[in-house]
């Protein structure tokens, strides 16, 4: 019985936004997430002094301890513990602390990439959001169309890459040496980023780009349109 | 009683678009706003003669005097004076004239940034607009979703910055020296501006950019879609 | 009476798409419009031989003669001649031939710009289109909102220009020498064109750009969303 | 009768997604399509060894044999054989294998372009998709508007090219030597790609670009908006 009351108390703090303690806990966790992300960014700065590195490490240590306690508490209060561990947010909570513990046994080089997993903490920021559930429903409703247009977009990008390869390969062998290199041009152009590091210079390549852009931009932008309207509709049907 | 009639007369001029005098006043103020903004722009031109500087100063002086009279008149006719002063347009009216008066007591360097507050005058241009109210309502209705996608967009931008930092840091330490520098690449790329001052050159960095662009562009463009459809709906429900 | 029959016959050819003669005439005019536009483009090529210039001039002469006959015929068959002359398509028909006749009395330099009026012929291509009428109605329905967002967009562009001027003026005086020069950066950035000829290099300027892009892109893209949904609605209400 | 049973069996494998054999066949074909596209890309890599070229050729040979068998089987099971051969997917199936067989009789140079036809295989990937049918219906419903905006977009691109030609021709004769060269700037700018290889440098050209971008971007983005909303509506009416 005592156990049950304790569980309820913890649940009140961790899982509920109604109590003032629960809200304080939620804001505290959010503050620590942003703090640890800022720490993570500062660590990448070149020419850090040893002292500041130590301070950053202490902040990181503190964050990980709190996140670990939170993770264990969440497992403790879950009715179906296994289900929670393998749920979406359960895994995020795990991945947010795992890199720290793994870094003890692993050498420094591979540790670098592991640290990136810490960014999963950011996903914890959107945990309690109802709007996210609406969005997920909208995505599921429009799933088939989004997949179709993703496939069509990929085909279009690949087709553009092959086309520009044939037009520009001879004129600019350093930029369009193979279809793989052309794919870089293709994605940068069809998303309209247009860095300007590679662009067609032959007349044929430019005319090809002309038509690809006229037709292609419409296709590439359609998934966004679908998501937006699915989102609007799922909000409507909720009212 | 006399006082009441005077108030009504001023209100008729300043607040109403029905009387021809009111319309003339509104157009006059709009003309002065645009005039003072043009003056503001010309002042930034290098190599101005002292004479033209004096003319610009005189125009500015005239605008400020009119705006000050307008501001005081608006306070005078307001039933709840305190409420008006701290209302959105009350504050804009104040910020539009404040920089001028503050510049007497302050030295020249900090004055430079103060002058930017004068741009608040531009917001006075949209004062009487009914469409703005419709837009505000639409924003409030879609508030939760817009905040969610702003947060997701920020997470995505940050995630891209960290990713590209790991891929490009060694190859281009001058452009991707830290996550902060990478954030610049991230925002310029995900908004599809693509200046071309920084771009990935490693194979890994390019493949990472490929996937970020495919997924990211859809996410970044969603808030606009939400606002547009909320706007359309709030217009519908008004009919 | 004879006159009336003639009018009807001409009207059948020029104004109707039902008779096969009317369709042939419409396609003929469209062919001539595109021909004269291609001629116009070829004329701008450098290093043209005198012979090819003469051929281009003959084609142009032929097109103008046909367009003039068409214009006079349209006036002839119009019931309210003055109204037609000053109608939208009446003016386009006039501007399409005017440059040619004016060029006799005018010297060569100003003639260059006059020739650009010939492009009005292109607008004749969309004359018979019903979808255009739907679009015009949609624009009228959403007029107030479009104007509001155009004004907000202009304010935003101007505000960005002033902001970047303060941040970048000292670091890059050659690119951000005044607010006017900064406006160029502003429009190129907020429309996401991003040529890469001007971009912020200071930390302050980059952070400013970061926020301007996050907020600004949504605002700038809204008018398109409004037009699209107004267009969709006006199609719906027509069914 | 025996023949009829055989037909049904083949149809069960090739055309149906209900039987497990049918699904296995469909996935197998999809795997071969992607395999042959990857092979195609690797072939364009410079400095391939003769050995790897032979391996790639063998994979290609295998893919073509399977696709040929599939094509013949599809003809065999079709009730109206001629109709299938000239149907959309019938032609795609043919174009997917044709380049290989044609390459025996043709010399090497023209063969290069022929190979691009192999990409038609990619279109086989979207064969069974129901969402594609919804999309096709949406396109047909909005056909008139899409054509109108395509025409308006083309007029706008051409008009921008002529305008910038007049403004920049004297200042940058190497980039804006004729209207044809200006068209390249026009498409790259109005689609907001903005490579940065050509951009206006005169004050007039920049002001012209300013207005073209303000008005033009809205117009260019409208077809996407139309397709998206037509798509959403055709999904609605299906429910």
Short mmCIF file of C-alpha atoms in Angstrom, two decimals, chain C:
data_model
loop_
_atom_site.label_atom_id
_atom_site.label_comp_id
_atom_site.label_asym_id
_atom_site.label_seq_id
_atom_site.Cartn_x
_atom_site.Cartn_y
_atom_site.Cartn_z
CA UNK C 1 -28.24 45.80 -93.34
CA UNK C 2 -25.30 44.74 -95.46
CA UNK C 3 -23.09 46.41 -92.90
CA UNK C 4 -24.69 44.40 -90.11
CA UNK C 5 -24.09 41.10 -91.91
CA UNK C 6 -20.44 42.01 -92.48
CA UNK C 7 -20.03 42.85 -88.80
CA UNK C 8 -21.54 39.50 -87.82
CA UNK C 9 -19.21 37.68 -90.19
CA UNK C 10 -16.11 39.40 -88.81
CA UNK C 11 -17.33 38.82 -85.27
CA UNK C 12 -17.72 35.13 -86.12
CA UNK C 13 -14.07 34.96 -87.13
CA UNK C 14 -12.47 37.17 -84.49
CA UNK C 15 -14.56 36.63 -81.41
CA UNK C 16 -15.93 33.12 -81.61
CA UNK C 17 -14.29 29.79 -80.90
CA UNK C 18 -17.27 27.81 -82.21
CA UNK C 19 -16.69 28.14 -85.95
CA UNK C 20 -13.69 26.39 -87.45
CA UNK C 21 -12.71 29.69 -89.13
CA UNK C 22 -12.73 31.40 -85.71
CA UNK C 23 -10.49 28.72 -84.22
CA UNK C 24 -8.11 28.93 -87.18
CA UNK C 25 -7.92 32.73 -86.74
CA UNK C 26 -7.26 32.40 -82.98
CA UNK C 27 -4.48 29.86 -83.52
CA UNK C 28 -3.04 32.03 -86.32
CA UNK C 29 -2.86 35.08 -84.04
CA UNK C 30 -1.28 33.00 -81.25
CA UNK C 31 1.30 31.69 -83.70
CA UNK C 32 2.13 35.26 -84.79
CA UNK C 33 2.44 36.42 -81.16
CA UNK C 34 4.96 33.69 -80.37
CA UNK C 35 6.72 34.29 -83.70
CA UNK C 36 7.08 38.01 -82.97
CA UNK C 37 8.35 37.29 -79.45
CA UNK C 38 10.99 34.90 -80.83
CA UNK C 39 11.92 37.53 -83.45
CA UNK C 40 12.21 40.06 -80.65
CA UNK C 41 14.58 37.75 -78.74
CA UNK C 42 16.75 36.98 -81.75
CA UNK C 43 17.12 40.72 -82.46
CA UNK C 44 18.96 41.11 -79.15
CA UNK C 45 21.64 38.62 -80.17
CA UNK C 46 25.00 40.29 -80.72
CA UNK C 47 26.82 39.96 -84.07
CA UNK C 48 23.75 39.58 -86.29
CA UNK C 49 24.40 39.87 -90.04
CA UNK C 50 22.61 42.65 -91.94
CA UNK C 51 20.75 40.02 -93.95
CA UNK C 52 19.26 38.31 -90.89
CA UNK C 53 18.35 41.71 -89.45
CA UNK C 54 16.38 42.44 -92.61
CA UNK C 55 14.55 39.10 -92.40
CA UNK C 56 13.68 39.77 -88.75
CA UNK C 57 12.42 43.23 -89.70
CA UNK C 58 10.21 41.77 -92.44
CA UNK C 59 8.67 39.24 -90.02
CA UNK C 60 8.09 42.05 -87.51
CA UNK C 61 6.49 44.19 -90.25
CA UNK C 62 4.14 41.35 -91.22
CA UNK C 63 3.12 40.72 -87.60
CA UNK C 64 2.40 44.40 -86.96
CA UNK C 65 0.27 44.63 -90.10
CA UNK C 66 -1.83 41.63 -89.05
CA UNK C 67 -2.14 42.92 -85.46
CA UNK C 68 -3.17 46.36 -86.76
CA UNK C 69 -5.85 44.84 -88.99
CA UNK C 70 -7.05 42.76 -86.04
CA UNK C 71 -7.13 45.83 -83.79
CA UNK C 72 -9.12 47.91 -86.33
CA UNK C 73 -11.50 44.98 -86.90
CA UNK C 74 -12.09 44.68 -83.17
CA UNK C 75 -12.92 48.39 -82.95
CA UNK C 76 -15.21 48.01 -85.98
CA UNK C 77 -17.25 45.16 -84.51
CA UNK C 78 -17.42 46.65 -81.00
CA UNK C 79 -20.84 48.08 -80.13
CA UNK C 80 -19.32 50.61 -77.73
CA UNK C 81 -16.12 51.60 -79.52
CA UNK C 82 -14.76 54.02 -76.91
CA UNK C 83 -15.34 51.48 -74.15
CA UNK C 84 -13.41 48.82 -76.08
CA UNK C 85 -10.46 51.13 -76.80
CA UNK C 86 -10.02 51.84 -73.10
CA UNK C 87 -10.79 48.30 -71.92
CA UNK C 88 -7.93 46.11 -70.62
CA UNK C 89 -7.56 44.03 -73.79
CA UNK C 90 -8.22 47.06 -75.99
CA UNK C 91 -5.23 48.81 -74.47
CA UNK C 92 -3.09 45.69 -74.76
CA UNK C 93 -3.94 45.41 -78.46
CA UNK C 94 -2.94 49.05 -78.88
CA UNK C 95 0.32 48.80 -76.91
CA UNK C 96 1.24 45.72 -78.94
CA UNK C 97 1.42 47.75 -82.17
CA UNK C 98 2.15 51.26 -80.89
CA UNK C 99 5.95 50.86 -80.45
CA UNK C 100 6.34 50.05 -84.12
CA UNK C 101 4.53 53.20 -85.32
CA UNK C 102 6.15 55.44 -82.73
CA UNK C 103 9.60 54.27 -83.77
CA UNK C 104 9.33 56.21 -87.06
CA UNK C 105 9.36 59.59 -85.36
CA UNK C 106 11.72 58.81 -82.48
CA UNK C 107 15.50 58.45 -82.45
CA UNK C 108 17.16 55.12 -81.88
CA UNK C 109 18.07 55.20 -78.19
CA UNK C 110 14.64 55.72 -76.65
CA UNK C 111 13.27 53.31 -79.24
CA UNK C 112 15.07 50.55 -77.39
CA UNK C 113 12.87 50.81 -74.35
CA UNK C 114 9.75 51.31 -76.45
CA UNK C 115 10.31 47.93 -78.02
CA UNK C 116 9.70 46.34 -74.67
CA UNK C 117 6.04 47.33 -74.99
CA UNK C 118 5.80 44.78 -77.74
CA UNK C 119 5.81 42.17 -75.00
CA UNK C 120 2.25 43.21 -74.23
CA UNK C 121 1.40 40.94 -77.15
CA UNK C 122 2.10 38.01 -74.87
CA UNK C 123 -0.83 39.05 -72.70
CA UNK C 124 -3.07 38.52 -75.73
CA UNK C 125 -2.33 34.81 -75.32
CA UNK C 126 -4.52 34.57 -72.22
CA UNK C 127 -7.42 36.51 -73.76
CA UNK C 128 -10.00 33.77 -74.11
CA UNK C 129 -9.27 32.00 -70.88
CA UNK C 130 -12.12 31.25 -68.46
CA UNK C 131 -9.71 30.17 -65.72
CA UNK C 132 -8.33 33.72 -65.74
CA UNK C 133 -11.76 35.05 -64.81
CA UNK C 134 -11.90 32.62 -61.87
CA UNK C 135 -8.47 33.83 -60.80
CA UNK C 136 -9.47 37.49 -61.05
CA UNK C 137 -12.51 36.82 -58.85
CA UNK C 138 -10.32 35.02 -56.32
CA UNK C 139 -7.92 37.97 -56.25
CA UNK C 140 -10.78 40.43 -55.69
CA UNK C 141 -12.19 38.27 -52.87
CA UNK C 142 -8.83 38.12 -51.09
CA UNK C 143 -7.82 41.68 -52.08
CA UNK C 144 -7.78 43.15 -48.58
CA UNK C 145 -5.60 40.36 -47.14
CA UNK C 146 -3.18 40.39 -50.07
CA UNK C 147 -2.68 44.16 -49.73
CA UNK C 148 -2.17 43.79 -45.97
CA UNK C 149 0.52 41.14 -46.44
CA UNK C 150 2.17 43.06 -49.24
CA UNK C 151 2.45 46.02 -46.85
CA UNK C 152 3.70 43.80 -44.01
CA UNK C 153 6.19 42.17 -46.39
CA UNK C 154 7.48 45.59 -47.48
CA UNK C 155 7.79 46.72 -43.84
CA UNK C 156 9.63 43.48 -43.02
CA UNK C 157 12.01 43.89 -45.96
CA UNK C 158 12.71 47.48 -44.95
CA UNK C 159 13.16 46.57 -41.29
CA UNK C 160 15.60 43.78 -42.22
CA UNK C 161 17.54 46.20 -44.40
CA UNK C 162 17.92 48.72 -41.56
CA UNK C 163 18.88 45.99 -39.10
CA UNK C 164 21.54 44.46 -41.30
CA UNK C 165 22.84 47.93 -42.11
CA UNK C 166 23.61 48.54 -38.44
CA UNK C 167 25.26 45.14 -38.03
CA UNK C 168 27.28 44.94 -41.25
CA UNK C 169 27.94 48.55 -42.23
CA UNK C 170 31.29 48.74 -40.43
CA UNK C 171 32.49 45.25 -41.39
CA UNK C 172 31.52 45.42 -45.06
CA UNK C 173 31.13 49.10 -46.06
CA UNK C 174 31.38 48.16 -49.74
CA UNK C 175 28.23 45.97 -49.62
CA UNK C 176 26.19 47.68 -46.91
CA UNK C 177 27.10 51.31 -47.53
CA UNK C 178 23.54 52.57 -46.94
CA UNK C 179 20.02 51.34 -46.24
CA UNK C 180 19.38 51.36 -49.99
CA UNK C 181 22.21 48.90 -50.60
CA UNK C 182 21.00 46.80 -47.68
CA UNK C 183 17.56 46.59 -49.27
CA UNK C 184 19.14 44.55 -52.05
CA UNK C 185 20.41 42.05 -49.48
CA UNK C 186 17.01 42.12 -47.81
CA UNK C 187 14.94 41.20 -50.86
CA UNK C 188 17.43 38.60 -52.09
CA UNK C 189 17.48 36.93 -48.67
CA UNK C 190 13.79 37.06 -47.70
CA UNK C 191 12.72 35.65 -51.06
CA UNK C 192 15.33 32.90 -50.44
CA UNK C 193 17.02 33.61 -53.77
CA UNK C 194 20.36 34.06 -52.01
CA UNK C 195 22.71 34.87 -54.90
CA UNK C 196 25.64 35.00 -52.54
CA UNK C 197 26.93 38.40 -53.70
CA UNK C 198 26.12 39.93 -50.31
CA UNK C 199 25.76 38.12 -46.99
CA UNK C 200 26.41 38.95 -43.33
CA UNK C 201 29.82 38.08 -41.90
CA UNK C 202 29.58 39.51 -38.37
CA UNK C 203 28.19 37.39 -35.54
CA UNK C 204 25.51 40.00 -34.82
CA UNK C 205 24.46 40.17 -38.46
CA UNK C 206 24.20 36.41 -38.68
CA UNK C 207 22.08 36.09 -35.54
CA UNK C 208 19.85 38.90 -36.85
CA UNK C 209 19.53 37.05 -40.18
CA UNK C 210 18.70 33.86 -38.26
CA UNK C 211 15.67 35.43 -36.60
CA UNK C 212 14.58 37.40 -39.65
CA UNK C 213 14.57 34.19 -41.70
CA UNK C 214 12.70 32.18 -39.06
CA UNK C 215 9.91 34.75 -38.77
CA UNK C 216 10.13 36.38 -42.16
CA UNK C 217 9.82 33.40 -44.47
CA UNK C 218 6.43 32.52 -43.06
CA UNK C 219 5.17 36.07 -43.58
CA UNK C 220 6.52 36.40 -47.13
CA UNK C 221 4.97 33.09 -48.22
CA UNK C 222 1.50 33.84 -46.86
CA UNK C 223 0.09 35.81 -49.86
CA UNK C 224 0.70 32.79 -52.09
CA UNK C 225 -1.20 30.61 -49.63
CA UNK C 226 -4.08 33.09 -49.58
CA UNK C 227 -4.29 33.26 -53.39
CA UNK C 228 -4.17 29.46 -53.68
CA UNK C 229 -6.98 28.88 -51.21
CA UNK C 230 -9.08 31.77 -52.59
CA UNK C 231 -8.62 30.19 -56.02
CA UNK C 232 -9.73 26.80 -54.75
CA UNK C 233 -12.77 28.29 -53.05
CA UNK C 234 -13.90 30.30 -56.07
CA UNK C 235 -13.69 27.10 -58.13
CA UNK C 236 -15.80 25.31 -55.53
CA UNK C 237 -18.52 27.93 -55.43
CA UNK C 238 -18.72 27.78 -59.22
CA UNK C 239 -19.59 24.09 -59.26
#
